Amino acid sequence: MTPRAPRIAIYPGSFDPVTVGHEDIARRSLRLADEVIVAVAHTSTQSKRPIFEVGERLELLREVFADEPRIRCVSFRGLLVDFALGCGAAMIVRGLRAVSDFEYEFQMAQMNRELMEPLETVFLTPDLGYSFLSASLVREVAALGGDVSAFVPPPVLAPLLERTRPGSAPVE
Ligand code: PNS
């Protein structure tokens, strides 16, 4: 029997910053794929004012997943489907927390299918305890001085507090 090619999943996002919810989805994806590529996009569909540059987000992701050789963290420019094809990915993984996510996720999944038919989008639900969590809320709570230590992986906390403390320079 010929060995099958490794199954690769792409988990794309802004990850500004990576939260414990993102971490949960990436680790769950390993149940579907042999290798998971966590891919930080230079261009996001929703325009946001970033707090970390793409390179910084990537460094934090690499620290978070340093224990898991089957997860690789990269950044990409241009269309996700083109990048995914170049990586030999069979699927795009996205987290679906609540019905409110559905419309945005459905639109992106359908557009990606129009652009690249064989690439499937797979939705995973996070642990129930993370269903309220979003990077934008974490950014806001941190900026207002709230305790976000339960919401981000340990390597992210200090840089996040540093970046959101009053007077710190915004990322261009
Ligand atoms: O974490 P986000 O911001 O919800 O992730 C959105 C992301 C990065 C997956 C999406 O904006 C994306 O795929 N960007 C890459 C450019 C692209 O392919 N755009 C068309 C999407 S249908």
Short mmCIF file of C-alpha atoms and ligand atoms in Angstrom, two decimals:
data_model
loop_
_atom_site.label_atom_id
_atom_site.label_comp_id
_atom_site.label_asym_id
_atom_site.label_seq_id
_atom_site.Cartn_x
_atom_site.Cartn_y
_atom_site.Cartn_z
CA MET A 1 0.00 0.00 0.00
CA THR A 2 1.37 3.43 -0.91
CA PRO A 3 1.56 5.76 2.08
CA ARG A 4 -0.89 8.65 1.87
CA ALA A 5 0.38 12.22 1.68
CA PRO A 6 0.23 14.10 4.98
CA ARG A 7 -3.06 15.93 5.43
CA ILE A 8 -2.41 19.64 5.90
CA ALA A 9 -4.87 22.13 7.39
CA ILE A 10 -4.52 25.90 7.28
CA TYR A 11 -5.83 27.86 10.24
CA PRO A 12 -5.76 31.49 9.06
CA GLY A 13 -6.54 34.65 10.97
CA SER A 14 -5.36 37.99 12.25
CA PHE A 15 -4.33 36.66 15.68
CA ASP A 16 -3.98 40.18 17.09
CA PRO A 17 -3.33 38.83 19.65
CA VAL A 18 -3.61 35.03 19.72
CA THR A 19 -6.09 34.07 22.45
CA VAL A 20 -6.63 30.83 24.35
CA GLY A 21 -9.64 30.35 22.06
CA HIS A 22 -7.40 30.41 18.97
CA GLU A 23 -4.97 28.07 20.71
CA ASP A 24 -7.81 25.66 21.46
CA ILE A 25 -8.96 25.62 17.82
CA ALA A 26 -5.43 25.08 16.47
CA ARG A 27 -4.81 22.15 18.81
CA ARG A 28 -8.23 20.64 18.02
CA SER A 29 -7.39 20.84 14.30
CA LEU A 30 -4.67 18.26 14.88
CA ARG A 31 -7.46 15.70 15.23
CA LEU A 32 -8.33 16.30 11.56
CA ALA A 33 -4.93 16.88 10.05
CA ASP A 34 -1.37 15.61 10.29
CA GLU A 35 0.01 19.13 10.16
CA VAL A 36 -1.64 22.45 10.98
CA ILE A 37 -0.32 25.69 9.53
CA VAL A 38 -1.36 28.66 11.63
CA ALA A 39 -1.24 31.47 9.10
CA VAL A 40 -1.22 35.16 10.02
CA ALA A 41 -2.69 37.23 7.20
CA HIS A 42 -1.15 40.55 6.21
CA THR A 43 -4.60 41.50 4.86
CA SER A 44 -7.73 40.97 6.91
CA THR A 45 -11.27 41.10 5.55
CA GLN A 46 -12.39 43.13 8.55
CA SER A 47 -10.37 46.33 8.80
CA LYS A 48 -8.92 46.69 12.27
CA ARG A 49 -6.30 48.87 13.86
CA PRO A 50 -3.63 46.34 14.84
CA ILE A 51 -1.85 46.39 18.16
CA PHE A 52 0.90 43.97 17.09
CA GLU A 53 2.72 43.94 13.78
CA VAL A 54 2.39 40.74 11.79
CA GLY A 55 5.96 39.73 12.67
CA GLU A 56 5.27 40.18 16.38
CA ARG A 57 2.06 38.12 16.18
CA LEU A 58 4.01 35.41 14.43
CA GLU A 59 6.69 35.36 17.11
CA LEU A 60 4.04 35.05 19.82
CA LEU A 61 2.30 32.23 17.96
CA ARG A 62 5.61 30.38 17.62
CA GLU A 63 6.16 30.65 21.37
CA VAL A 64 2.64 29.41 22.11
CA PHE A 65 3.02 26.35 19.88
CA ALA A 66 6.69 25.66 20.60
CA ASP A 67 5.70 22.36 22.26
CA GLU A 68 3.81 21.05 19.22
CA PRO A 69 5.93 19.95 16.22
CA ARG A 70 2.81 19.36 14.11
CA ILE A 71 1.84 23.03 14.25
CA ARG A 72 3.77 25.45 12.05
CA CYS A 73 3.26 29.22 12.23
CA VAL A 74 3.77 31.43 9.19
CA SER A 75 2.53 34.70 7.73
CA PHE A 76 1.20 35.25 4.25
CA ARG A 77 0.32 38.00 1.80
CA GLY A 78 -2.35 37.91 -0.89
CA LEU A 79 -5.25 35.54 -1.16
CA LEU A 80 -5.63 32.80 1.39
CA VAL A 81 -6.64 30.26 -1.24
CA ASP A 82 -3.46 30.87 -3.26
CA PHE A 83 -1.34 30.49 -0.16
CA ALA A 84 -3.22 27.36 0.90
CA LEU A 85 -2.77 25.80 -2.55
CA GLY A 86 0.96 26.51 -2.44
CA CYS A 87 1.17 24.75 0.94
CA GLY A 88 -0.66 21.70 -0.38
CA ALA A 89 -3.45 22.22 2.17
CA ALA A 90 -6.62 20.18 1.91
CA MET A 91 -8.72 22.34 4.21
CA ILE A 92 -9.12 25.73 5.82
CA VAL A 93 -10.04 25.61 9.51
CA ARG A 94 -12.02 28.38 11.14
CA GLY A 95 -13.46 28.64 14.62
CA LEU A 96 -17.21 29.22 14.99
CA ARG A 97 -18.15 30.54 18.41
CA ALA A 98 -21.75 31.60 18.03
CA VAL A 99 -24.46 32.30 15.49
CA SER A 100 -23.16 35.86 15.25
CA ASP A 101 -19.98 34.51 13.59
CA PHE A 102 -21.95 32.65 10.99
CA GLU A 103 -22.64 35.29 8.35
CA TYR A 104 -19.03 36.51 8.11
CA GLU A 105 -17.66 32.97 8.12
CA PHE A 106 -20.23 31.70 5.60
CA GLN A 107 -19.43 34.54 3.18
CA MET A 108 -15.70 33.91 3.40
CA ALA A 109 -16.10 30.15 3.01
CA GLN A 110 -18.33 30.55 -0.04
CA MET A 111 -16.00 33.12 -1.63
CA ASN A 112 -13.01 30.88 -1.02
CA ARG A 113 -14.89 27.99 -2.65
CA GLU A 114 -15.67 30.17 -5.69
CA LEU A 115 -11.99 31.00 -5.93
CA MET A 116 -10.65 27.49 -5.29
CA GLU A 117 -13.23 24.73 -5.53
CA PRO A 118 -11.34 21.74 -4.06
CA LEU A 119 -10.37 23.55 -0.88
CA GLU A 120 -12.89 22.83 1.90
CA THR A 121 -13.56 25.07 4.87
CA VAL A 122 -14.09 23.20 8.12
CA PHE A 123 -15.60 24.91 11.16
CA LEU A 124 -14.62 23.85 14.65
CA THR A 125 -16.31 25.04 17.82
CA PRO A 126 -14.07 26.02 20.70
CA ASP A 127 -14.36 24.78 24.25
CA LEU A 128 -17.60 26.20 25.67
CA GLY A 129 -15.60 28.28 28.13
CA TYR A 130 -14.09 30.23 25.23
CA SER A 131 -17.28 30.87 23.27
CA PHE A 132 -17.42 34.54 24.38
CA LEU A 133 -13.78 35.26 23.66
CA SER A 134 -12.51 37.40 20.80
CA ALA A 135 -9.19 39.11 20.14
CA SER A 136 -10.95 42.46 19.78
CA LEU A 137 -12.59 42.15 23.22
CA VAL A 138 -9.28 41.10 24.74
CA ARG A 139 -7.63 44.18 23.22
CA GLU A 140 -10.34 46.44 24.57
CA VAL A 141 -10.37 44.95 28.08
CA ALA A 142 -6.56 45.09 28.25
CA ALA A 143 -6.53 48.71 27.08
CA LEU A 144 -9.03 49.61 29.81
CA GLY A 145 -6.97 47.94 32.51
CA GLY A 146 -9.03 44.74 32.93
CA ASP A 147 -7.48 41.39 33.83
CA VAL A 148 -6.94 39.42 30.62
CA SER A 149 -4.59 36.79 32.05
CA ALA A 150 -7.16 34.01 31.59
CA PHE A 151 -7.80 34.92 27.97
CA VAL A 152 -4.36 34.81 26.38
CA PRO A 153 -1.64 32.13 26.45
CA PRO A 154 1.14 32.95 28.98
CA PRO A 155 3.73 34.24 26.45
CA VAL A 156 1.23 36.83 25.18
CA LEU A 157 0.33 38.49 28.48
CA ALA A 158 3.37 40.71 29.14
CA PRO A 159 3.70 41.97 25.54
CA LEU A 160 -0.05 42.66 25.45
CA LEU A 161 0.02 44.65 28.69
CA GLU A 162 3.08 46.52 27.49
CA ARG A 163 1.45 47.36 24.16
CA THR A 164 -1.92 48.43 25.57
CA ARG A 165 -0.67 50.46 28.52
CA PRO A 166 -1.60 54.15 28.26
CA GLY A 167 0.87 56.12 26.20
CA SER A 168 2.34 53.18 24.27
CA ALA A 169 2.82 53.93 20.58
CA PRO A 170 0.26 52.43 18.15
CA VAL A 171 1.43 50.11 15.37
CA GLU A 172 1.34 51.78 11.90
O1 PNS B 1 -9.06 36.59 12.27
P1 PNS B 1 -9.79 37.20 11.11
O2 PNS B 1 -9.40 38.66 10.93
O3 PNS B 1 -11.29 37.01 11.19
O4 PNS B 1 -9.29 36.41 9.81
C1 PNS B 1 -9.74 36.78 8.54
C2 PNS B 1 -8.81 36.19 7.45
C3 PNS B 1 -7.40 36.63 7.71
C4 PNS B 1 -8.90 34.68 7.47
C5 PNS B 1 -9.28 36.73 6.06
O5 PNS B 1 -9.36 38.11 6.10
C6 PNS B 1 -8.36 36.28 4.94
O6 PNS B 1 -8.47 35.18 4.46
N1 PNS B 1 -7.45 37.19 4.50
C7 PNS B 1 -6.50 36.92 3.43
C8 PNS B 1 -6.91 37.66 2.14
C9 PNS B 1 -8.05 36.91 1.46
O7 PNS B 1 -7.90 35.80 1.00
N2 PNS B 1 -9.23 37.57 1.39
C10 PNS B 1 -10.43 36.98 0.82
C11 PNS B 1 -11.19 36.19 1.88
S1 PNS B 1 -12.66 35.48 1.24
#
